[in-house]
Amino acid sequence: METPLPPAEELALIDRELFQLDARRHYLLSRREWLLRGQAPFAWGAQVQSARPGRSEGAAETSAPSAQNVLLTLGAVLLAVAALAFTLVSWGSLGIAGRGAVLAVVTAAALGTPAPLLRRGLRSTAEAVAAVGLLLTVLDAYALYAVGMPEVDGLSYAAGAAAVLAALWAGYGRLLARLRIPSPAALLTAQFPLLLAALAAGAAGPTLGWALLVTAALDAALALLRPGRLSPWAAVAGSVAGGAALLTGLAESMAAGSAGTALGSSALLAAAAALGVAVAWRAARPGAVFAAAGGLAAVAALGGPVTRELRPSWAAVVYLVVALALLGALRVPALPAAVRRGLAWAGAGVAALEAVSASAWVVTVLAGRLRVLAQVWSATTPAPAAPDGPGAAPVVALLLTAGAAWWLARALPGRREPGVAAVALAWAALFAGPVVLGLPAGAVFAAQLAVTLAAGALALRSAAVGAGPGIAAGVCALGGALSVSVAALDGRLATFAVFGLLGAACAAAAAYGPAPAWARAGAAALAVAYAALLSVALGALLERPVAWWAPPVLAVPAAVAALGPRLGAVRVPAEAAAAGAGLLAVALATGDAPVLALVLALAGVVCAGAAVRPERRSAAGWPAGVLFLAATWVRLAASGVTVPEAYTLPVTAAALAVGFVRRRRDPGAASWTAYGPGLAATLLPSTLAVWGDPHWARPLLLGAGALAVTLAGARGRLRAPLLLGGATLAAVALHELTPYVVQVVDALPRWLPPALAGVLLLAVGATYEKRLRDARRLRDAIGRLT
């Protein structure tokens, strides 16, 4: 026999077909034998139909186990609903004997059926039937109460029924160990007997807490002593019950009116603490969480009776002292690691909450001194601390938490957070302490200045104390300096004394070589800022107009520019602060135009002096030209000059001559540097004057001059003349066309301008890429100019 397949492949094909035929023959013989025995002759047609091969066009949308689980779940739910409906609705139509017989038979059948199902390997079906059986036992218990014991208290009966059902379900689960539902159901049901019994006895408060705590202890014992399939269920149930007991104890402790009444809740909390630590001792991985809960319970248990007779602020301090003692667990090597970590978490958590609360109160106290800004130099006495406030308790709490944080920083050398917290909390306590204690104003200033200077000194020594604490100290020093400076505005003497002392201290810190770069830079900027503020204060002391405060302020940028390279590493931050002082001077002079012109000219002189040095030529040259030009404009406007060209043209001629000589000596010099200031001196003020000139002479002359400058820039390939002249020429042309444009717009329909704008946008969008290339070519062409 000839075949196109290779011999090996043909043999494999024949073997597969023979195997399929044998399997089919075996099935048909088995089916025939079953039919001959007459067990289900009526199902012959259905069996033949089911034996036909199914459709192979598409794959099954759900797996067999998934579909089976859905069907079994739905079946169990329907049976449960039917049983519930029968018990609640149809129960009354039967007699006592009938009722008992029906429930007994149905319950026994539901509980007995899972055994043969498990022997046949039908585990999912057995689980569903067992769930129905467990529900039927609940209905049995309800029916027994409704018929045979209606006089019994409902809560008492529920407690007993829960205990009996839990025991029965536990035994049923041990009998059929392959079932997964009965044992967890028994465990969850066992959570209620003690609680329901306590409620039935009329218990409240700590008694309910004890019931919950005993239940949690039993769950913990089951989870730890009998590890197995129920351990996760017992752990979750015990955690819920223990958490409820802890919350109950905390609520009762806070509501206690005296130390005696707080003893009961303290005993409950102490027992909860012992349980949490005991669980943490045995449970390695999640033990820290239980130890933390136990630590919190211990803090509440020890602090509750003591704090009943204290004010809330001092009660918080007592809780804090107890919580900080838990941090000592880190140094007890005999304790398991989870217990040490959890107790430390509890202590640190309570300390963090108290620190945040105390810091918030301190911030509100210090923010009150901002009222000084409403009336500077009014020489008012700072308001003392309110007699009904927390007093010194927040300060004590901050000092305690700062000490604990510093101890943690030493105990945990690899962590920066404790050191940062220690510095910030200690500064807050020492800085706010004099204000909270109501000391005299002089003593408050002295103490806060000392604390601020100490924080600054610590920042300068950050190499020794660590980067984190050092930066925290620097931030605290900055905040303290700002707060003291605001408070010093209350009096003249205090202003000069505080500003002078802090400015001198900042200057000394900027010159301290071993200090880190960031600390020296910040100190230099603050030194310049305090010098400028002293100049402002001097102007106010001399009772001069505000505009005349500006010239003394400019002495500070002048001094910084004169020192220049001798400032060393702090030159850049000092010059940045000096620029800020210059802006402050300009802002002070804005109310008086002649003084503003003088200030702008002096600022230009300072910038020009700084631009003499090659390393600052590009940074200070342009500001100098802009300031000189602005000074000229302001001066002309203040003098009522209507023909600025009479003053600007000589300046332009001289500046262009200087620029021409500069370009001859240095062909690489940019046209903006050589010709920009000179051209702008005339073109810009003349352009502004054109828009307020109704005559034709100035637009014509300015347009002709701008055209000449533009052509000269194009011929010489110079960027500054080309752009300045072109911009001026466009401005003049727009000025001349404006009246006609207005007339045309008034004559057009209102809908036409939006329509034209839409058409323009569509055209631009359609040729976007081409316009972008044109813009790039224009940019490159301008960039090639000098």
Tab-separated table of N, CA and C in Angstrom, residues 642 686-700 735-736 739-740:
chain	number	residue	atom	x	y	z
A	642	THR	N	8.495	117.379	26.416
A	642	THR	CA	7.684	116.841	25.326
A	642	THR	C	8.519	116.501	24.109
A	686	SER	N	11.337	107.881	21.925
A	686	SER	CA	10.668	108.514	20.798
A	686	SER	C	9.468	107.701	20.342
A	687	THR	N	9.579	106.389	20.376
A	687	THR	CA	8.434	105.547	20.016
A	687	THR	C	7.271	105.758	20.973
A	688	LEU	N	7.575	105.848	22.259
A	688	LEU	CA	6.513	106.118	23.228
A	688	LEU	C	5.898	107.494	22.998
A	689	ALA	N	6.735	108.459	22.645
A	689	ALA	CA	6.222	109.814	22.406
A	689	ALA	C	5.362	109.889	21.158
A	690	VAL	N	5.644	109.035	20.158
A	690	VAL	CA	4.860	109.066	18.920
A	690	VAL	C	3.391	108.764	19.194
A	691	TRP	N	3.106	107.827	20.108
A	691	TRP	CA	1.736	107.421	20.352
A	691	TRP	C	0.922	108.490	21.067
A	692	GLY	N	1.579	109.487	21.596
A	692	GLY	CA	0.843	110.597	22.196
A	692	GLY	C	0.968	111.892	21.408
A	693	ASP	N	1.528	111.833	20.188
A	693	ASP	CA	1.749	113.026	19.367
A	693	ASP	C	0.762	113.030	18.213
A	694	PRO	N	-0.121	114.036	18.155
A	694	PRO	CA	-1.112	114.058	17.068
A	694	PRO	C	-0.562	114.618	15.756
A	695	HIS	N	0.683	115.155	15.745
A	695	HIS	CA	1.237	115.781	14.539
A	695	HIS	C	1.955	114.741	13.682
A	696	TRP	N	2.398	115.208	12.474
A	696	TRP	CA	2.990	114.280	11.522
A	696	TRP	C	4.507	114.313	11.506
A	697	ALA	N	5.097	115.379	12.104
A	697	ALA	CA	6.546	115.546	11.954
A	697	ALA	C	7.322	114.439	12.684
A	698	ARG	N	6.992	114.184	13.941
A	698	ARG	CA	7.758	113.185	14.698
A	698	ARG	C	7.621	111.788	14.097
A	699	PRO	N	6.399	111.333	13.723
A	699	PRO	CA	6.331	110.011	13.085
A	699	PRO	C	7.153	109.919	11.807
A	700	LEU	N	7.131	111.005	11.017
A	700	LEU	CA	7.890	110.970	9.777
A	700	LEU	C	9.389	110.886	10.043
A	735	HIS	N	1.140	102.897	14.214
A	735	HIS	CA	0.535	104.129	14.720
A	735	HIS	C	-0.145	104.910	13.606
A	736	GLU	N	0.481	104.946	12.445
A	736	GLU	CA	-0.098	105.702	11.338
A	736	GLU	C	-1.335	105.016	10.752
A	739	PRO	N	-5.787	104.787	12.846
A	739	PRO	CA	-7.087	105.450	12.581
A	739	PRO	C	-7.839	104.815	11.431
A	740	TYR	N	-7.118	104.460	10.355
A	740	TYR	CA	-7.801	103.876	9.195
A	740	TYR	C	-8.308	102.474	9.511
